[in-house]
Short mmCIF file of C-alpha atoms and ligand atoms in Angstrom, two decimals:
data_model
loop_
_atom_site.label_atom_id
_atom_site.label_comp_id
_atom_site.label_asym_id
_atom_site.label_seq_id
_atom_site.Cartn_x
_atom_site.Cartn_y
_atom_site.Cartn_z
CA MET A 284 85.09 144.17 87.65
CA ALA A 285 84.50 146.50 90.65
CA LEU A 286 81.41 146.80 92.78
CA ILE A 287 79.68 150.23 92.22
CA ALA A 288 78.23 152.12 95.21
CA PRO A 289 76.52 155.28 94.03
CA SER A 290 76.49 157.98 96.62
CA LEU A 291 72.94 159.35 97.26
CA LEU A 292 74.41 162.57 98.60
CA ALA A 293 74.33 163.89 94.97
CA SER A 294 70.73 162.77 94.29
CA ASP A 295 67.79 165.14 94.31
CA PHE A 296 66.55 165.00 97.96
CA LEU A 297 62.98 165.86 96.87
CA ASN A 298 63.00 162.69 94.98
CA LEU A 299 64.81 160.07 96.96
CA GLY A 300 62.17 157.51 95.99
CA LYS A 301 63.05 158.02 92.32
CA ALA A 302 66.71 157.69 93.05
CA SER A 303 66.29 154.34 94.81
CA THR A 304 64.03 153.06 92.03
CA LEU A 305 66.85 154.10 89.57
CA LEU A 306 69.58 152.36 91.56
CA ASN A 307 67.38 149.27 91.96
CA GLU A 308 66.99 149.03 88.14
CA SER A 309 70.69 149.74 87.61
CA GLN A 310 73.83 147.64 87.95
CA ALA A 311 74.65 149.42 91.21
CA ASP A 312 75.85 146.86 93.81
CA TRP A 313 75.47 148.89 96.96
CA PHE A 314 73.81 152.12 98.08
CA HIS A 315 76.37 154.47 99.58
CA LEU A 316 74.87 156.72 102.29
CA ASP A 317 76.98 159.51 103.64
CA VAL A 318 76.06 160.68 107.20
CA MET A 319 77.69 163.90 108.31
CA ASP A 320 77.45 165.68 111.65
CA GLY A 321 78.73 169.17 111.05
CA VAL A 322 81.55 168.41 113.65
CA PHE A 323 83.83 165.76 112.15
CA VAL A 324 83.26 167.38 108.76
CA PRO A 325 82.02 170.96 107.95
CA ASN A 326 78.65 169.77 106.54
CA ILE A 327 75.48 168.17 107.81
CA SER A 328 73.87 165.76 105.50
CA PHE A 329 71.20 163.22 106.72
CA GLY A 330 70.95 160.59 109.45
CA LEU A 331 69.06 157.46 110.71
CA PRO A 332 65.52 158.17 109.31
CA VAL A 333 66.91 158.49 105.83
CA VAL A 334 68.86 155.19 106.15
CA GLU A 335 65.69 153.53 107.46
CA ALA A 336 63.68 154.85 104.48
CA PHE A 337 66.21 153.42 101.99
CA ARG A 338 66.07 150.09 103.82
CA LYS A 339 62.36 149.82 102.88
CA ALA A 340 63.12 150.75 99.30
CA THR A 341 65.84 148.23 98.35
CA ASP A 342 67.23 144.78 98.98
CA LYS A 343 70.70 145.96 97.86
CA PRO A 344 73.26 146.42 100.66
CA LEU A 345 73.28 149.75 102.48
CA ASP A 346 76.94 150.94 102.71
CA VAL A 347 76.74 153.56 105.47
CA HIS A 348 79.72 156.03 105.67
CA LEU A 349 79.71 157.78 109.02
CA MET A 350 81.53 161.12 109.01
CA ILE A 351 80.69 161.76 112.70
CA THR A 352 82.69 162.11 115.87
CA GLN A 353 82.60 159.18 118.31
CA PRO A 354 80.79 156.92 115.79
CA GLU A 355 80.72 154.10 118.40
CA ARG A 356 77.70 155.89 120.04
CA TYR A 357 75.49 155.01 117.13
CA ILE A 358 76.49 151.45 116.04
CA LYS A 359 73.37 149.77 117.31
CA ASP A 360 71.16 152.55 115.92
CA PHE A 361 72.53 152.14 112.38
CA LYS A 362 72.11 148.36 112.62
CA ALA A 363 68.51 148.98 113.63
CA ALA A 364 68.05 151.39 110.68
CA GLY A 365 69.15 148.66 108.29
CA ALA A 366 72.88 149.22 107.64
CA ASP A 367 74.71 146.19 106.11
CA ILE A 368 78.19 147.74 105.97
CA LEU A 369 79.12 150.44 108.69
CA THR A 370 82.26 152.56 108.08
CA VAL A 371 83.75 154.75 110.78
CA HIS A 372 86.60 157.20 110.27
CA TYR A 373 90.05 156.31 111.60
CA GLU A 374 90.40 159.85 112.70
CA ALA A 375 87.18 159.88 114.72
CA SER A 376 87.77 156.55 116.52
CA THR A 377 90.05 156.58 119.61
CA HIS A 378 89.27 152.83 120.22
CA LEU A 379 89.04 151.72 116.63
CA HIS A 380 89.56 148.07 117.45
CA ARG A 381 86.70 148.08 119.84
CA SER A 382 84.46 149.94 117.40
CA LEU A 383 85.20 147.40 114.59
CA GLN A 384 84.34 144.49 116.97
CA ALA A 385 81.16 146.23 118.03
CA ILE A 386 80.11 146.68 114.40
CA LYS A 387 80.76 142.95 113.61
CA ASP A 388 79.00 141.84 116.87
CA GLU A 389 75.87 143.52 115.48
CA GLY A 390 76.25 141.39 112.34
CA MET A 391 77.39 144.21 110.02
CA GLN A 392 80.50 144.41 107.91
CA ALA A 393 83.09 146.72 109.48
CA GLY A 394 84.68 149.54 107.43
CA VAL A 395 87.32 152.10 108.25
CA ALA A 396 87.63 155.38 106.23
CA LEU A 397 90.91 157.13 105.86
CA ASN A 398 91.21 160.88 105.25
CA PRO A 399 93.67 161.82 102.37
CA HIS A 400 96.31 162.72 104.92
CA THR A 401 96.15 159.57 106.99
CA PRO A 402 98.79 156.94 106.14
CA VAL A 403 97.73 153.52 105.13
CA SER A 404 100.41 152.00 107.46
CA LEU A 405 98.24 153.08 110.52
CA LEU A 406 95.97 150.19 109.61
CA ARG A 407 98.72 147.55 109.93
CA ASP A 408 97.55 146.24 113.28
CA VAL A 409 93.87 146.11 112.51
CA ILE A 410 93.76 145.13 108.83
CA ASN A 411 92.77 141.51 109.61
CA ASP A 412 89.70 142.89 111.47
CA VAL A 413 88.59 145.17 108.67
CA ASP A 414 86.11 144.17 105.95
CA LEU A 415 86.32 147.43 103.92
CA VAL A 416 88.76 150.28 103.86
CA CYS A 417 87.06 153.45 102.42
CA MET A 418 89.93 155.39 100.91
CA MET A 419 88.99 159.05 100.73
CA SER A 420 90.18 160.53 97.46
CA VAL A 421 88.80 163.97 98.39
CA ASN A 422 88.54 165.62 101.82
CA PRO A 423 85.27 164.34 103.32
CA GLY A 424 82.28 166.58 103.67
CA PHE A 425 81.05 167.42 100.15
CA GLY A 426 80.37 165.87 96.92
CA GLY A 427 81.58 167.22 93.59
CA GLN A 428 85.24 167.71 94.52
CA LYS A 429 88.35 167.16 92.52
CA PHE A 430 90.01 163.77 92.80
CA ILE A 431 93.34 163.63 94.59
CA GLU A 432 95.91 162.06 92.33
CA HIS A 433 98.01 160.75 95.19
CA THR A 434 95.23 158.16 95.89
CA TYR A 435 96.68 155.78 93.36
CA GLN A 436 99.84 155.40 95.45
CA LYS A 437 97.78 154.92 98.63
CA VAL A 438 95.74 152.22 96.89
CA LYS A 439 98.80 150.30 95.90
CA GLU A 440 100.23 150.54 99.38
CA LEU A 441 96.94 149.39 100.88
CA LYS A 442 96.75 146.41 98.49
CA ALA A 443 100.25 145.41 99.48
CA LEU A 444 99.37 145.61 103.12
CA ILE A 445 96.18 143.50 102.67
CA THR A 446 98.08 140.87 100.50
CA SER A 447 100.99 140.61 103.02
CA ALA A 448 98.51 140.17 105.95
CA GLN A 449 96.52 137.58 104.03
CA ALA A 450 93.42 139.66 104.86
CA ASN A 451 90.16 139.62 103.11
CA THR A 452 89.69 143.46 103.12
CA LYS A 453 87.99 145.30 100.27
CA ILE A 454 89.31 148.70 98.97
CA GLU A 455 86.70 151.23 98.32
CA ILE A 456 87.46 154.66 96.74
CA ASP A 457 85.28 157.57 97.71
CA GLY A 458 85.43 161.02 96.05
CA GLY A 459 85.82 162.39 92.62
CA VAL A 460 85.46 158.97 90.95
CA ASN A 461 84.63 159.12 87.25
CA ALA A 462 85.08 157.02 84.07
CA THR A 463 88.62 158.33 83.58
CA ASN A 464 90.02 157.45 86.94
CA ALA A 465 88.10 154.26 87.46
CA PRO A 466 90.11 151.92 85.36
CA LYS A 467 93.35 153.20 86.83
CA LEU A 468 91.93 152.78 90.39
CA ILE A 469 90.82 149.27 89.52
CA ALA A 470 94.31 148.44 88.09
CA ALA A 471 95.82 149.75 91.38
CA GLY A 472 93.72 147.43 93.46
CA ALA A 473 90.27 149.00 94.09
CA ASP A 474 87.39 146.65 94.65
CA VAL A 475 84.49 149.22 95.21
CA LEU A 476 83.97 152.57 93.52
CA VAL A 477 81.76 155.16 95.10
CA ALA A 478 80.52 157.80 92.70
CA GLY A 479 78.09 160.64 93.54
CA SER A 480 78.11 163.60 91.18
CA PHE A 481 79.46 161.52 88.23
CA VAL A 482 76.40 159.31 88.46
CA PHE A 483 73.57 161.61 89.49
CA ARG A 484 74.66 164.73 87.58
CA SER A 485 74.92 162.66 84.33
CA LYS A 486 72.11 162.57 81.62
CA ASP A 487 71.56 158.84 82.04
CA PRO A 488 72.61 157.59 85.52
CA ILE A 489 71.73 153.99 84.70
CA GLU A 490 74.07 154.12 81.71
CA THR A 491 76.80 156.01 83.78
CA ILE A 492 76.64 153.24 86.31
CA ALA A 493 77.02 150.60 83.54
CA GLN A 494 79.98 152.50 82.20
CA LEU A 495 81.71 152.38 85.69
CA LYS A 496 80.77 148.70 86.02
CA ASN A 497 82.50 147.88 82.81
CA ALA A 498 85.51 150.08 83.57
C1 DX5 B 611 82.36 162.85 100.54
C2 DX5 B 611 81.43 161.66 100.59
C3 DX5 B 611 81.31 161.04 99.25
C4 DX5 B 611 80.65 161.92 98.17
C5 DX5 B 611 81.27 161.51 96.86
O1 DX5 B 611 82.49 163.28 101.85
O2 DX5 B 611 82.01 160.73 101.34
O3 DX5 B 611 80.72 159.72 99.32
O4 DX5 B 611 79.31 161.71 98.13
O5 DX5 B 611 80.77 162.36 95.92
P1 DX5 B 611 81.60 162.62 94.55
O6 DX5 B 611 81.51 161.33 93.83
O7 DX5 B 611 80.67 163.71 93.93
O8 DX5 B 611 82.82 163.15 94.85
ZN1 ZN B 612 81.16 158.53 101.24
#
């Protein structure tokens, strides 16, 4: 049974309070918050004040996905805003090892996100320092994109890397997740499923989350 982390990017921004109530009442395990800077990705979403607001609205872990350049500049700020898991992009982090340590020193779980073109093997020398790998199954920047089928292969490779390193790393899948690909992702080794559009564009998001939870 995977952990489910609905992405608030697909929620109605005029009703974030409703969205958090809904997630609190659902089987969602984490809140997935997508922070975009318009530089690392071609889109701007929301930042620290929104994370802070969700912190006041839930006791569930806040899974913050930073799609920003030089994410190390903001590690302390996101801790102060209430993040529990902080994920930086491999492609945005020149000194990834240092950033992971800095995240853990703040008492958060440290995540690394991989773009679809970034090979899993590049994580070999840090995998034991990583709590979560966020495997992008779309190009980051937007919700509602089509799932990239090659992801299954990468999940299997990542699972093998984690097993051979005897690491404790969770595999999270982010982008285009739905009830059709969820069971296949779990079979390939996924531990956490992020879902934005599939949850918030559905008729009954609580039921959709339950469906993913039971996938
Ligand atoms: C994309 C974000 C995702 C996005 C997923 O850059 O990282 O978390 O919200 O949305 P869906 O599930 O609609 O692909
Ligand atoms: Zn995300």
